[in-house]
mmCIF file of C-alpha atoms and ligand atoms in Angstrom:
data_model
loop_
_atom_site.group_PDB
_atom_site.id
_atom_site.type_symbol
_atom_site.label_atom_id
_atom_site.label_comp_id
_atom_site.label_asym_id
_atom_site.label_seq_id
_atom_site.Cartn_x
_atom_site.Cartn_y
_atom_site.Cartn_z
ATOM 1 C CA MET A 183 -33.256 -34.544 45.610
ATOM 2 C CA ASP A 184 -32.709 -38.222 44.809
ATOM 3 C CA ASP A 185 -33.963 -37.360 41.387
ATOM 4 C CA LEU A 186 -31.274 -34.655 41.146
ATOM 5 C CA GLN A 187 -28.613 -37.136 42.160
ATOM 6 C CA THR A 188 -29.699 -39.577 39.441
ATOM 7 C CA ARG A 189 -29.887 -36.962 36.721
ATOM 8 C CA LYS A 190 -26.467 -35.666 37.687
ATOM 9 C CA ASP A 191 -24.914 -39.158 37.586
ATOM 10 C CA ASP A 192 -26.515 -39.805 34.202
ATOM 11 C CA ALA A 193 -25.184 -36.504 32.875
ATOM 12 C CA LEU A 194 -21.646 -37.142 34.165
ATOM 13 C CA GLU A 195 -21.673 -40.570 32.602
ATOM 14 C CA ALA A 196 -22.852 -39.239 29.239
ATOM 15 C CA ILE A 197 -20.245 -36.458 29.327
ATOM 16 C CA ALA A 198 -17.446 -38.915 30.012
ATOM 17 C CA ALA A 199 -18.611 -40.928 27.009
ATOM 18 C CA ALA A 200 -19.072 -37.984 24.592
ATOM 19 C CA ALA A 201 -17.151 -38.822 21.451
ATOM 20 C CA ASN A 202 -16.737 -35.385 19.866
ATOM 21 C CA PRO A 203 -17.160 -31.635 20.491
ATOM 22 C CA ASP A 204 -20.686 -31.569 19.005
ATOM 23 C CA ALA A 205 -21.969 -34.322 21.268
ATOM 24 C CA LEU A 206 -20.377 -32.581 24.225
ATOM 25 C CA GLU A 207 -21.981 -29.270 23.327
ATOM 26 C CA ALA A 208 -25.414 -30.934 23.089
ATOM 27 C CA LEU A 209 -24.952 -32.304 26.612
ATOM 28 C CA ARG A 210 -23.885 -28.899 27.897
ATOM 29 C CA VAL A 211 -27.012 -27.254 26.458
ATOM 30 C CA GLU A 212 -29.227 -30.005 27.890
ATOM 31 C CA ALA A 213 -27.922 -29.382 31.425
ATOM 32 C CA LEU A 214 -26.488 -25.863 31.643
ATOM 33 C CA GLY A 215 -28.105 -24.064 28.698
ATOM 34 C CA LYS A 216 -30.760 -21.425 29.362
ATOM 35 C CA GLN A 217 -33.489 -24.050 29.145
ATOM 36 C CA GLY A 218 -31.283 -26.795 30.613
ATOM 37 C CA TRP A 219 -32.500 -28.767 33.573
ATOM 38 C CA VAL A 220 -29.871 -27.425 35.999
ATOM 39 C CA SER A 221 -30.696 -23.857 35.019
ATOM 40 C CA GLN A 222 -34.401 -24.592 35.542
ATOM 41 C CA LEU A 223 -33.682 -25.980 39.015
ATOM 42 C CA LEU A 224 -31.637 -22.884 39.883
ATOM 43 C CA LYS A 225 -34.642 -20.757 38.961
ATOM 44 C CA THR A 226 -36.838 -22.591 41.512
ATOM 45 C CA LEU A 227 -34.607 -21.284 44.332
ATOM 46 C CA GLY A 228 -36.318 -17.902 44.169
ATOM 47 C CA LYS A 229 -39.675 -19.333 45.115
ATOM 48 C CA MET A 230 -38.461 -21.371 48.085
ATOM 49 C CA THR A 231 -38.731 -20.508 51.726
ATOM 50 C CA PRO A 232 -35.434 -19.368 53.233
ATOM 51 C CA GLU A 233 -35.046 -22.670 55.109
ATOM 52 C CA GLU A 234 -35.685 -24.745 52.048
ATOM 53 C CA ARG A 235 -33.279 -22.599 50.024
ATOM 54 C CA THR A 236 -30.476 -22.958 52.602
ATOM 55 C CA GLU A 237 -30.834 -26.671 52.291
ATOM 56 C CA LYS A 238 -31.182 -27.069 48.530
ATOM 57 C CA ALA A 239 -29.126 -24.277 47.011
ATOM 58 C CA PRO A 240 -25.720 -25.826 47.827
ATOM 59 C CA VAL A 241 -26.800 -29.155 46.377
ATOM 60 C CA ILE A 242 -27.929 -27.645 43.074
ATOM 61 C CA GLN A 243 -24.851 -25.375 42.854
ATOM 62 C CA GLN A 244 -22.666 -28.377 43.547
ATOM 63 C CA ALA A 245 -24.316 -30.337 40.711
ATOM 64 C CA ARG A 246 -23.842 -27.383 38.352
ATOM 65 C CA ALA A 247 -20.139 -27.089 39.229
ATOM 66 C CA GLU A 248 -19.509 -30.829 38.862
ATOM 67 C CA ILE A 249 -21.164 -30.924 35.442
ATOM 68 C CA ALA A 250 -19.274 -27.820 34.247
ATOM 69 C CA ASP A 251 -15.963 -29.294 35.412
ATOM 70 C CA ALA A 252 -16.727 -32.598 33.742
ATOM 71 C CA ILE A 253 -17.499 -30.861 30.458
ATOM 72 C CA ALA A 254 -14.250 -28.860 30.595
ATOM 73 C CA ALA A 255 -12.224 -31.975 31.369
ATOM 74 C CA ARG A 256 -13.863 -33.948 28.575
ATOM 75 C CA LYS A 257 -13.314 -31.061 26.127
ATOM 76 C CA GLN A 258 -9.615 -31.049 26.945
ATOM 77 C CA ALA A 259 -9.409 -34.819 26.497
ATOM 78 C CA ILE A 260 -11.141 -34.696 23.102
ATOM 79 C CA ASP A 261 -8.854 -31.867 21.907
ATOM 80 C CA ASP A 262 -5.743 -33.716 23.075
ATOM 81 C CA ALA A 263 -6.815 -36.884 21.317
ATOM 82 C CA GLU A 264 -7.473 -34.976 18.106
ATOM 83 C CA LEU A 265 -4.084 -33.281 18.224
ATOM 84 C CA ASN A 266 -2.300 -36.549 18.934
ATOM 85 C CA GLU A 267 -4.019 -38.166 16.018
ATOM 86 C CA ARG A 268 -3.016 -35.316 13.688
ATOM 87 C CA LEU A 269 0.559 -35.442 14.912
ATOM 88 C CA ALA A 270 0.608 -39.161 14.246
ATOM 89 C CA THR A 271 -0.840 -38.935 10.721
ATOM 90 C CA GLU A 272 0.336 -35.613 9.244
ATOM 91 C CA THR A 273 3.918 -35.636 8.084
ATOM 92 C CA LEU A 274 6.112 -33.127 6.361
ATOM 93 C CA ASP A 275 8.657 -34.473 3.911
ATOM 94 C CA LEU A 276 11.769 -32.441 4.630
ATOM 95 C CA SER A 277 13.754 -34.383 2.075
ATOM 96 C CA LEU A 278 12.088 -32.661 -0.945
ATOM 97 C CA PRO A 279 14.822 -31.057 -3.037
ATOM 98 C CA ALA A 280 15.201 -27.245 -3.034
ATOM 99 C CA PRO A 281 14.370 -25.509 -6.358
ATOM 100 C CA GLU A 282 17.323 -25.364 -8.725
ATOM 101 C CA THR A 283 17.380 -21.567 -8.703
ATOM 102 C CA PRO A 284 16.032 -19.272 -5.998
ATOM 103 C CA ARG A 285 12.420 -18.485 -6.860
ATOM 104 C CA GLY A 286 11.827 -14.968 -5.531
ATOM 105 C CA THR A 287 12.303 -12.036 -7.899
ATOM 106 C CA VAL A 288 12.369 -8.275 -7.429
ATOM 107 C CA HIS A 289 9.247 -6.644 -8.890
ATOM 108 C CA PRO A 290 10.013 -4.306 -11.829
ATOM 109 C CA VAL A 291 8.516 -1.386 -9.886
ATOM 110 C CA SER A 292 10.928 -1.960 -6.997
ATOM 111 C CA GLN A 293 13.754 -2.406 -9.451
ATOM 112 C CA VAL A 294 12.973 0.876 -11.220
ATOM 113 C CA MET A 295 12.656 2.726 -7.911
ATOM 114 C CA ASP A 296 16.092 1.410 -6.918
ATOM 115 C CA GLU A 297 17.479 2.524 -10.267
ATOM 116 C CA LEU A 298 15.988 6.005 -9.801
ATOM 117 C CA ALA A 299 17.413 6.315 -6.294
ATOM 118 C CA GLU A 300 20.839 5.320 -7.613
ATOM 119 C CA ILE A 301 20.781 7.770 -10.522
ATOM 120 C CA PHE A 302 19.518 10.689 -8.457
ATOM 121 C CA ALA A 303 21.807 9.964 -5.510
ATOM 122 C CA ASP A 304 24.668 10.512 -7.932
ATOM 123 C CA LEU A 305 23.215 13.978 -8.665
ATOM 124 C CA GLY A 306 23.000 14.773 -4.951
ATOM 125 C CA PHE A 307 19.301 14.014 -4.419
ATOM 126 C CA ALA A 308 18.018 12.424 -1.205
ATOM 127 C CA VAL A 309 15.064 10.004 -1.228
ATOM 128 C CA LYS A 310 11.994 11.128 0.769
ATOM 129 C CA THR A 311 8.688 9.441 1.500
ATOM 130 C CA GLY A 312 5.348 10.733 2.735
ATOM 131 C CA PRO A 313 2.114 9.173 3.986
ATOM 132 C CA GLU A 314 -0.255 7.502 1.522
ATOM 133 C CA VAL A 315 -3.167 8.511 3.759
ATOM 134 C CA GLU A 316 -2.914 12.271 3.312
ATOM 135 C CA ASP A 317 -4.988 15.320 4.155
ATOM 136 C CA ASP A 318 -6.454 17.600 1.526
ATOM 137 C CA TRP A 319 -4.233 20.533 2.570
ATOM 138 C CA HIS A 320 -1.001 18.723 1.649
ATOM 139 C CA ASN A 321 -2.494 16.945 -1.367
ATOM 140 C CA PHE A 322 -4.315 19.939 -2.853
ATOM 141 C CA THR A 323 -4.505 23.281 -1.042
ATOM 142 C CA ALA A 324 -0.783 23.824 -0.440
ATOM 143 C CA LEU A 325 -0.159 22.817 -4.053
ATOM 144 C CA ASN A 326 -2.244 25.800 -5.120
ATOM 145 C CA MET A 327 -5.427 23.813 -5.664
ATOM 146 C CA PRO A 328 -8.025 25.479 -3.427
ATOM 147 C CA GLU A 329 -11.355 23.835 -2.542
ATOM 148 C CA SER A 330 -13.120 24.908 -5.747
ATOM 149 C CA HIS A 331 -10.217 24.197 -8.128
ATOM 150 C CA PRO A 332 -11.291 22.117 -11.172
ATOM 151 C CA ALA A 333 -8.032 20.102 -11.023
ATOM 152 C CA ARG A 334 -9.316 18.531 -7.801
ATOM 153 C CA ALA A 335 -12.215 16.972 -9.652
ATOM 154 C CA MET A 336 -9.828 15.606 -12.304
ATOM 155 C CA HIS A 337 -7.951 13.596 -9.711
ATOM 156 C CA ASP A 338 -10.755 11.043 -9.015
ATOM 157 C CA THR A 339 -9.877 11.132 -5.350
ATOM 158 C CA PHE A 340 -10.655 8.404 -2.823
ATOM 159 C CA TYR A 341 -11.881 10.337 0.228
ATOM 160 C CA PHE A 342 -12.257 9.015 3.777
ATOM 161 C CA PRO A 343 -15.286 10.049 5.813
ATOM 162 C CA ASP A 344 -12.869 11.286 8.515
ATOM 163 C CA HIS A 345 -11.229 14.635 9.129
ATOM 164 C CA ASP A 346 -8.004 15.071 11.064
ATOM 165 C CA ASP A 347 -7.593 17.120 14.270
ATOM 166 C CA ASP A 348 -7.202 20.302 12.212
ATOM 167 C CA GLY A 349 -10.487 19.608 10.414
ATOM 168 C CA ARG A 350 -8.706 18.620 7.202
ATOM 169 C CA ARG A 351 -10.382 16.064 5.004
ATOM 170 C CA MET A 352 -8.480 12.760 4.795
ATOM 171 C CA LEU A 353 -7.849 11.018 1.477
ATOM 172 C CA LEU A 354 -5.547 8.613 -0.327
ATOM 173 C CA ARG A 355 -2.912 10.796 -1.955
ATOM 174 C CA THR A 356 -3.559 11.211 -5.673
ATOM 175 C CA HIS A 357 0.066 12.058 -6.486
ATOM 176 C CA THR A 358 3.480 12.219 -4.829
ATOM 177 C CA SER A 359 3.493 16.035 -4.984
ATOM 178 C CA PRO A 360 2.421 16.459 -1.308
ATOM 179 C CA VAL A 361 5.892 15.155 -0.376
ATOM 180 C CA GLN A 362 7.219 18.431 -1.869
ATOM 181 C CA ILE A 363 5.240 20.355 0.741
ATOM 182 C CA ARG A 364 6.156 18.044 3.627
ATOM 183 C CA THR A 365 9.860 18.260 2.790
ATOM 184 C CA MET A 366 9.901 22.067 2.527
ATOM 185 C CA VAL A 367 7.838 22.481 5.716
ATOM 186 C CA ASN A 368 9.977 20.009 7.703
ATOM 187 C CA GLU A 369 13.418 20.805 6.391
ATOM 188 C CA GLY A 370 13.340 24.276 4.865
ATOM 189 C CA ALA A 371 15.565 25.186 1.929
ATOM 190 C CA PRO A 372 17.681 24.267 0.038
ATOM 191 C CA VAL A 373 16.010 21.016 -1.078
ATOM 192 C CA ARG A 374 17.133 18.360 -3.515
ATOM 193 C CA ILE A 375 14.942 15.274 -3.307
ATOM 194 C CA ILE A 376 13.087 12.572 -5.155
ATOM 195 C CA ALA A 377 9.986 10.980 -3.636
ATOM 196 C CA PRO A 378 8.930 7.630 -5.087
ATOM 197 C CA GLY A 379 5.769 5.933 -3.882
ATOM 198 C CA ARG A 380 2.226 4.650 -4.288
ATOM 199 C CA VAL A 381 -0.597 6.936 -5.356
ATOM 200 C CA TYR A 382 -4.328 6.278 -5.735
ATOM 201 C CA ARG A 383 -7.088 7.315 -8.113
ATOM 202 C CA SER A 384 -10.524 5.893 -8.732
ATOM 203 C CA ASP A 385 -9.790 4.798 -12.280
ATOM 204 C CA SER A 386 -9.326 1.411 -13.923
ATOM 205 C CA ASP A 387 -8.612 0.083 -17.438
ATOM 206 C CA ALA A 388 -5.619 -1.347 -19.398
ATOM 207 C CA THR A 389 -3.521 1.762 -18.732
ATOM 208 C CA HIS A 390 -4.979 2.888 -15.390
ATOM 209 C CA THR A 391 -5.075 1.047 -12.080
ATOM 210 C CA PRO A 392 -6.581 2.423 -8.843
ATOM 211 C CA MET A 393 -3.120 2.243 -7.271
ATOM 212 C CA PHE A 394 -0.012 3.114 -9.245
ATOM 213 C CA HIS A 395 3.436 4.578 -8.664
ATOM 214 C CA GLN A 396 4.977 7.967 -9.212
ATOM 215 C CA VAL A 397 8.290 9.577 -8.506
ATOM 216 C CA GLU A 398 8.392 13.245 -7.650
ATOM 217 C CA GLY A 399 11.444 15.439 -7.964
ATOM 218 C CA LEU A 400 12.021 18.755 -6.231
ATOM 219 C CA VAL A 401 14.925 21.174 -6.241
ATOM 220 C CA ILE A 402 14.738 24.410 -4.247
ATOM 221 C CA ASP A 403 17.723 26.717 -4.089
ATOM 222 C CA ARG A 404 18.796 30.223 -5.110
ATOM 223 C CA ASP A 405 18.718 31.228 -8.792
ATOM 224 C CA ILE A 406 17.339 27.949 -10.106
ATOM 225 C CA HIS A 407 15.980 28.207 -13.647
ATOM 226 C CA LEU A 408 14.433 26.141 -16.420
ATOM 227 C CA GLY A 409 17.865 25.225 -17.783
ATOM 228 C CA HIS A 410 18.606 23.306 -14.580
ATOM 229 C CA LEU A 411 15.343 21.424 -15.002
ATOM 230 C CA LYS A 412 16.052 20.461 -18.592
ATOM 231 C CA TRP A 413 19.624 19.345 -17.849
ATOM 232 C CA THR A 414 18.510 17.297 -14.851
ATOM 233 C CA LEU A 415 15.760 15.511 -16.774
ATOM 234 C CA GLU A 416 18.033 14.860 -19.721
ATOM 235 C CA THR A 417 20.786 13.470 -17.504
ATOM 236 C CA PHE A 418 18.302 11.314 -15.592
ATOM 237 C CA LEU A 419 16.604 9.892 -18.702
ATOM 238 C CA LYS A 420 19.898 9.139 -20.455
ATOM 239 C CA ALA A 421 21.151 7.285 -17.389
ATOM 240 C CA PHE A 422 17.856 5.472 -16.869
ATOM 241 C CA PHE A 423 17.349 4.323 -20.462
ATOM 242 C CA GLU A 424 21.097 3.819 -20.849
ATOM 243 C CA ARG A 425 21.192 5.705 -24.152
ATOM 244 C CA ASP A 426 22.977 8.909 -25.043
ATOM 245 C CA ASP A 427 20.602 9.755 -27.888
ATOM 246 C CA ILE A 428 17.553 10.535 -25.731
ATOM 247 C CA VAL A 429 16.046 13.782 -27.052
ATOM 248 C CA LEU A 430 13.559 15.861 -25.080
ATOM 249 C CA ARG A 431 10.989 18.394 -26.221
ATOM 250 C CA LEU A 432 9.606 20.819 -23.642
ATOM 251 C CA ARG A 433 6.051 21.940 -24.319
ATOM 252 C CA PRO A 434 4.173 24.694 -22.462
ATOM 253 C CA SER A 435 1.502 23.207 -20.234
ATOM 254 C CA TYR A 436 -0.425 23.910 -17.056
ATOM 255 C CA PHE A 437 -0.185 22.547 -13.531
ATOM 256 C CA PRO A 438 -1.466 24.569 -10.571
ATOM 257 C CA PHE A 439 1.756 23.983 -8.618
ATOM 258 C CA THR A 440 4.216 25.097 -11.305
ATOM 259 C CA GLU A 441 4.577 28.364 -13.232
ATOM 260 C CA PRO A 442 5.577 28.100 -15.976
ATOM 261 C CA SER A 443 4.646 24.441 -16.461
ATOM 262 C CA VAL A 444 6.214 22.212 -19.052
ATOM 263 C CA GLU A 445 5.188 18.863 -20.392
ATOM 264 C CA VAL A 446 8.212 16.830 -21.430
ATOM 265 C CA ASP A 447 8.028 14.698 -24.574
ATOM 266 C CA VAL A 448 10.647 12.194 -25.611
ATOM 267 C CA GLY A 449 11.480 10.992 -29.135
ATOM 268 C CA PHE A 450 10.975 7.310 -29.987
ATOM 269 C CA GLU A 451 10.582 4.852 -32.841
ATOM 270 C CA VAL A 452 8.733 1.571 -33.069
ATOM 271 C CA VAL A 453 11.058 -1.423 -33.400
ATOM 272 C CA LYS A 454 9.494 -4.889 -33.762
ATOM 273 C CA GLY A 455 6.201 -3.620 -32.407
ATOM 274 C CA ARG A 456 7.840 -2.044 -29.389
ATOM 275 C CA ARG A 457 8.385 1.617 -28.588
ATOM 276 C CA VAL A 458 12.091 2.303 -28.243
ATOM 277 C CA LEU A 459 13.205 5.679 -26.918
ATOM 278 C CA GLY A 460 15.940 7.595 -28.702
ATOM 279 C CA GLY A 461 16.384 10.174 -31.439
ATOM 280 C CA SER A 462 14.383 13.294 -32.134
ATOM 281 C CA GLY A 463 10.659 12.824 -32.492
ATOM 282 C CA ASP A 464 10.923 14.876 -35.682
ATOM 283 C CA ALA A 465 13.396 12.463 -37.323
ATOM 284 C CA PRO A 466 12.067 10.122 -40.057
ATOM 285 C CA GLY A 467 10.229 7.130 -38.617
ATOM 286 C CA HIS A 468 10.161 8.770 -35.178
ATOM 287 C CA ALA A 469 7.476 10.452 -33.080
ATOM 288 C CA TRP A 470 7.123 12.223 -29.730
ATOM 289 C CA MET A 471 5.531 10.702 -26.692
ATOM 290 C CA GLU A 472 4.485 12.567 -23.604
ATOM 291 C CA LEU A 473 6.527 11.336 -20.662
ATOM 292 C CA LEU A 474 6.267 13.620 -17.653
ATOM 293 C CA GLY A 475 5.011 16.837 -16.125
ATOM 294 C CA SER A 476 7.259 19.484 -14.656
ATOM 295 C CA GLY A 477 7.869 23.176 -14.219
ATOM 296 C CA MET A 478 9.212 25.927 -12.015
ATOM 297 C CA VAL A 479 7.641 25.686 -8.561
ATOM 298 C CA ASN A 480 4.812 28.216 -8.271
ATOM 299 C CA ARG A 481 5.745 30.965 -5.793
ATOM 300 C CA ARG A 482 2.427 30.420 -4.048
ATOM 301 C CA VAL A 483 3.499 26.821 -3.294
ATOM 302 C CA ILE A 484 6.785 28.074 -1.856
ATOM 303 C CA GLU A 485 4.783 30.483 0.339
ATOM 304 C CA PHE A 486 2.360 27.764 1.458
ATOM 305 C CA ALA A 487 5.387 25.703 2.510
ATOM 306 C CA GLY A 488 6.596 28.608 4.658
ATOM 307 C CA LEU A 489 9.543 29.751 2.540
ATOM 308 C CA GLU A 490 10.302 33.189 1.104
ATOM 309 C CA PRO A 491 9.671 33.027 -2.674
ATOM 310 C CA ASP A 492 11.902 36.003 -3.442
ATOM 311 C CA GLU A 493 14.814 34.119 -1.929
ATOM 312 C CA TRP A 494 14.053 30.526 -2.933
ATOM 313 C CA GLN A 495 13.080 29.172 -6.340
ATOM 314 C CA GLY A 496 13.132 25.741 -7.850
ATOM 315 C CA PHE A 497 11.777 23.171 -10.206
ATOM 316 C CA ALA A 498 9.667 20.064 -9.766
ATOM 317 C CA PHE A 499 8.674 17.094 -11.858
ATOM 318 C CA GLY A 500 6.437 14.062 -11.558
ATOM 319 C CA VAL A 501 6.508 10.870 -13.599
ATOM 320 C CA GLY A 502 4.791 7.490 -13.539
ATOM 321 C CA VAL A 503 7.143 4.757 -12.325
ATOM 322 C CA ASP A 504 5.058 1.943 -13.827
ATOM 323 C CA ARG A 505 5.181 3.771 -17.144
ATOM 324 C CA LEU A 506 8.981 4.086 -16.931
ATOM 325 C CA ALA A 507 9.221 0.368 -16.180
ATOM 326 C CA MET A 508 6.970 -0.539 -19.126
ATOM 327 C CA LEU A 509 9.004 1.617 -21.524
ATOM 328 C CA LYS A 510 12.332 0.269 -20.343
ATOM 329 C CA TYR A 511 11.451 -3.401 -19.933
ATOM 330 C CA GLY A 512 8.735 -3.802 -22.561
ATOM 331 C CA MET A 513 5.531 -4.798 -20.741
ATOM 332 C CA ASP A 514 2.326 -3.650 -22.383
ATOM 333 C CA ASP A 515 -0.446 -4.173 -19.819
ATOM 334 C CA LEU A 516 -0.267 -2.195 -16.606
ATOM 335 C CA ARG A 517 -2.750 -4.464 -14.819
ATOM 336 C CA ALA A 518 -0.278 -7.367 -14.871
ATOM 337 C CA PHE A 519 1.921 -5.326 -12.517
ATOM 338 C CA PHE A 520 -0.589 -5.926 -9.730
ATOM 339 C CA ASP A 521 -1.848 -9.457 -10.475
ATOM 340 C CA GLY A 522 0.859 -11.170 -8.441
ATOM 341 C CA ASP A 523 1.129 -13.836 -11.162
ATOM 342 C CA ILE A 524 4.234 -15.838 -10.340
ATOM 343 C CA ARG A 525 4.959 -16.550 -14.015
ATOM 344 C CA TRP A 526 4.905 -12.830 -14.875
ATOM 345 C CA LEU A 527 7.206 -12.146 -11.934
ATOM 346 C CA GLN A 528 9.580 -14.889 -13.068
ATOM 347 C CA HIS A 529 9.646 -13.390 -16.543
ATOM 348 C CA TYR A 530 9.837 -9.677 -15.777
ATOM 349 C CA GLY A 531 11.261 -9.765 -12.245
ATOM 350 C CA PHE A 532 14.907 -9.227 -11.320
ATOM 351 C CA SER A 533 17.407 -11.202 -9.340
ATOM 352 C CA PRO A 534 17.718 -9.904 -5.794
ATOM 353 C CA PHE A 535 21.486 -10.200 -6.278
ATOM 354 C CA ASP A 536 21.393 -7.761 -9.192
ATOM 355 C CA GLN A 537 21.563 -4.440 -7.338
ATOM 356 C CA PRO A 538 21.440 -1.449 -9.708
ATOM 357 C CA THR A 539 24.689 0.491 -9.464
ATOM 358 C CA LEU A 540 26.059 3.175 -11.725
ATOM 359 C CA SER A 541 29.346 1.337 -12.164
ATOM 360 C CA ALA A 542 27.724 -1.960 -13.108
ATOM 361 C CA GLY A 543 24.847 -0.328 -15.009
ATOM 362 C CA VAL A 544 21.471 0.623 -13.563
ATOM 363 C CA GLY A 545 19.643 -1.644 -16.000
ATOM 364 C CA ALA A 546 20.102 -5.028 -14.372
ATOM 365 C CA SER A 547 19.712 -7.872 -16.847
ATOM 366 C CA ALA A 548 16.161 -9.150 -16.633
HETATM 367 N N1 LIG B 890 1.371 15.735 -9.745
HETATM 368 C C1 LIG B 890 1.171 15.643 -11.174
HETATM 369 C C2 LIG B 890 0.208 14.516 -11.454
HETATM 370 O O1 LIG B 890 0.104 13.614 -10.716
HETATM 371 C C3 LIG B 890 2.475 15.387 -11.890
HETATM 372 C C4 LIG B 890 3.384 16.549 -11.811
HETATM 373 C C5 LIG B 890 3.343 17.515 -12.774
HETATM 374 C C6 LIG B 890 4.257 16.692 -10.746
HETATM 375 C C7 LIG B 890 4.180 18.631 -12.732
HETATM 376 C C8 LIG B 890 5.098 17.802 -10.674
HETATM 377 C C9 LIG B 890 5.040 18.763 -11.690
HETATM 378 O O2 LIG B 890 5.970 17.970 -9.679
HETATM 379 O O3 LIG B 890 5.882 19.841 -11.624
HETATM 380 O O4 LIG B 890 -0.461 14.538 -12.468
#
């Protein structure tokens, strides 16, 4: 027991002198660690006679508690000293001048989405959003793409291992079209919405990134026909590109969720190495470029969304927002959109004070 007293005093002395957290930890292990001498002593209690144990147990427990307290106190003292030293040496120079102009810029994708919302609000469209983590019913089935449909394979879908409570497979939405379904299911008809947002596909090169942006459009009402679709797209594209000479060409196509489906091409010419929209694609020096997909909403989709297809018809369209931004503002590599390079953002970004408005022009000066 005298031996215990001595060892304890030695330990307390060493702890009080420990200069840093590592030294302190070594002392803790030496005494209180699994193989530490205090722990070893505690183990001997089991083999003692009851009388012996009654006598020695409190002494050993007392030593253990004193050492643990000493370590905690020393730890606090070391931490305090370290903090005080940092406070004394680290300084922050608050007198540095502010940058001449505010540095933050609005990303071209945000800018274009704001422009779209402004243009379509003027035509009576509301802006809707839906979840990026979707289920395969909203993303595929209700859009007339059943389990075995080949279009599913074309979407390069990112699937989750999970299923939702209804047993539906979870995925990252591959397009904004599921927002069509959600809006019809939640709000019924009539519908007049756009749905901008992020979409995901397992694909990556100069013109494809695993995450990109689309805007969906949906109109559901009585007696809606292809003429309404063409007028709406023409009005939108003229306002967006701020040119009256935008010419569209509607080409028959196929999407499972529209019938008939039309691919929309737009006339352009190359000026100083850059594609500039305007004029017929058949005019000299001009060509057509494919811009977006659209069509009359398939009556099966209207049924899936719980509406009566003999009463309600409509049109839908989907277009890449990044693509619209590149065409309007002249970037040529999609990947730069997602690099977060401050110089690119300074060059192509927009002033936060430059809100797109129809009266001031939706194309804020870059
Ligand atoms: N969802 C299609 C895609 O991502 C684009 C699209 C085509 C949307 C035609 C539509 C549409 O609403 O009618 O490739």
